[in-house]
Amino acid sequence: MIIARKKPIEEILSDIAPYDRILILGCNECVTVCEAGGKKEVEVLASALSLYHLNRRDKKTFGEMTLERQCDREYLEEIRPVQDDWDAVLSLACGVGVQFTAETFPKLPLLPGVDTICLGANEDRGLWTERCQACGSCVLAKTAGICPVSRCAKRLLNGPCGGSANGKCELGADTNCAWQLIVDRLKALDRMADYETVAPIKDWSTDRAGGPRTVTREGIQI
Amino acid sequence: MTENPAPGTPEPRIVAFCCKYCAYAAADLAGSMRLSYPADLKIIQVPCTGRIDVIHMLKALEEGADGVMLAGCLEGECHFLAGNLKAKARVGQVKKILTEIKMDPGRVEMFNLSSAMGARFAEIATEMAERIRGLGPSPVPKKPKKAAAA
Ligand code: SF4
């Protein structure tokens, strides 16, 4: 899923400063699961911002709303009937949701309430870690199911580099060397022969290098 | 003993979320023991402090409480195993939020005690009231007190 992190309240306070009526808009998908922008986080942020402004006798009002998804126009339509009630929307969705909401309501100022971090997994309670960079051409079949694009700092396809030591990346002791993980798993799968095959140069045009990407599936278009 | 506030100093309004199995029973015991504790302490019984989320503490402050305390079982003795530890973590989250919005994080606190500790209950209630009195009334505009239901 998409992993996001709540923005510091100080940054949000400065972003919302020009507006009086602010709708805090959550999303029921990824940001709910990673506890950054779901209904609960909308409630807590609305309460914290209200407290801050009550303390200063500022006349700001905050609304709360959480949509099923902000990356789908169908659900964004729920805002249309109330759009004139608000001076700005503070969206707690990922960058996709913020942009799609902005595109759908061109006259409504949109502010992000979270920082979108990565595509990751829920490794433990309160711990999310990156697993994919959406490079557009998956190499996992060749790398024993461990992604060197997202998990190796140098995105090496024929690793490891000389910095790998005791299973750790040269970045530091907190980061496992992706290539050590790949070799360990290839061994466990009895597929070390795969390691001897040099990976060809990857076509990075499917990654960001080729510009914004689009997926078209004609079969389901009506 | 409850400290007598200076004339004109309002009693701090404190909301105390108390676990049914320990702190609430301890408050009851404090009453039976005829111990006094601050008058404006509003005790709310909960099945476990683990039920209290960040939003409950923030809402209490938003509604005009000067302080919020959670009182749960001693660590390791929660009836629901780890409810009091979850509560402790959430109190930590609220303290962080209060710091971010420039309110004193001391307005919320977690306490742990057992049902046999009546005297300790009176003590923590007094300690919290003194702390809040030191911080002064919450800057949130006060809402008029609701008349007690008939
Ligand atoms: S140490 Fe391993 S993970 Fe780190 S950059 Fe080198 S190969 Fe990649």
Coordinates of C-alpha atoms in Angstrom, one line a residue, chain A residues 6-10 13 40 43-52 54-57 64 125, chain B residues 53-55 57-59 61-63 90 93 96-98 100-103 138-142:
Chain A
K6 CA 1.5 12.9 9.1
K7 CA 2.9 16.4 8.5
P8 CA 4.1 18.3 11.6
I9 CA 1.2 20.4 12.9
E10 CA 3.4 23.5 12.7
L13 CA -0.8 25.7 10.8
K40 CA -9.5 8.7 13.2
E43 CA -10.8 13.6 14.1
V44 CA -7.6 14.1 16.0
L45 CA -6.2 16.7 13.7
A46 CA -9.5 18.6 13.7
S47 CA -9.5 18.6 17.4
A48 CA -5.9 19.7 17.7
L49 CA -6.3 22.5 15.2
S50 CA -9.5 23.7 16.9
L51 CA -7.8 23.7 20.3
Y52 CA -4.9 25.7 18.9
L54 CA -9.7 28.3 20.4
N55 CA -6.7 29.2 22.6
R56 CA -6.0 32.2 20.4
R57 CA -9.7 33.2 20.0
E64 CA -14.5 16.6 9.0
R125 CA 2.7 -2.3 14.8
Chain B
D53 CA -8.1 7.1 22.7
V54 CA -6.2 10.3 21.8
I55 CA -9.5 11.9 20.7
M57 CA -8.4 13.3 25.8
L58 CA -8.3 16.1 23.2
K59 CA -12.1 16.5 23.2
L61 CA -9.6 19.7 26.6
E62 CA -11.5 21.2 23.7
E63 CA -14.7 21.2 25.9
R90 CA -1.7 7.4 23.9
Q93 CA 0.8 11.0 21.8
K96 CA 3.3 15.4 21.8
I97 CA 0.2 17.0 20.1
L98 CA -0.2 19.5 23.0
E100 CA 2.9 21.0 18.9
I101 CA -0.1 23.3 19.5
K102 CA 1.8 25.2 22.2
M103 CA -0.2 23.9 25.2
S138 CA -6.7 26.2 30.2
P139 CA -6.6 29.0 27.6
V140 CA -9.6 27.4 25.9
P141 CA -12.7 29.6 26.4
K142 CA -14.8 28.1 29.2

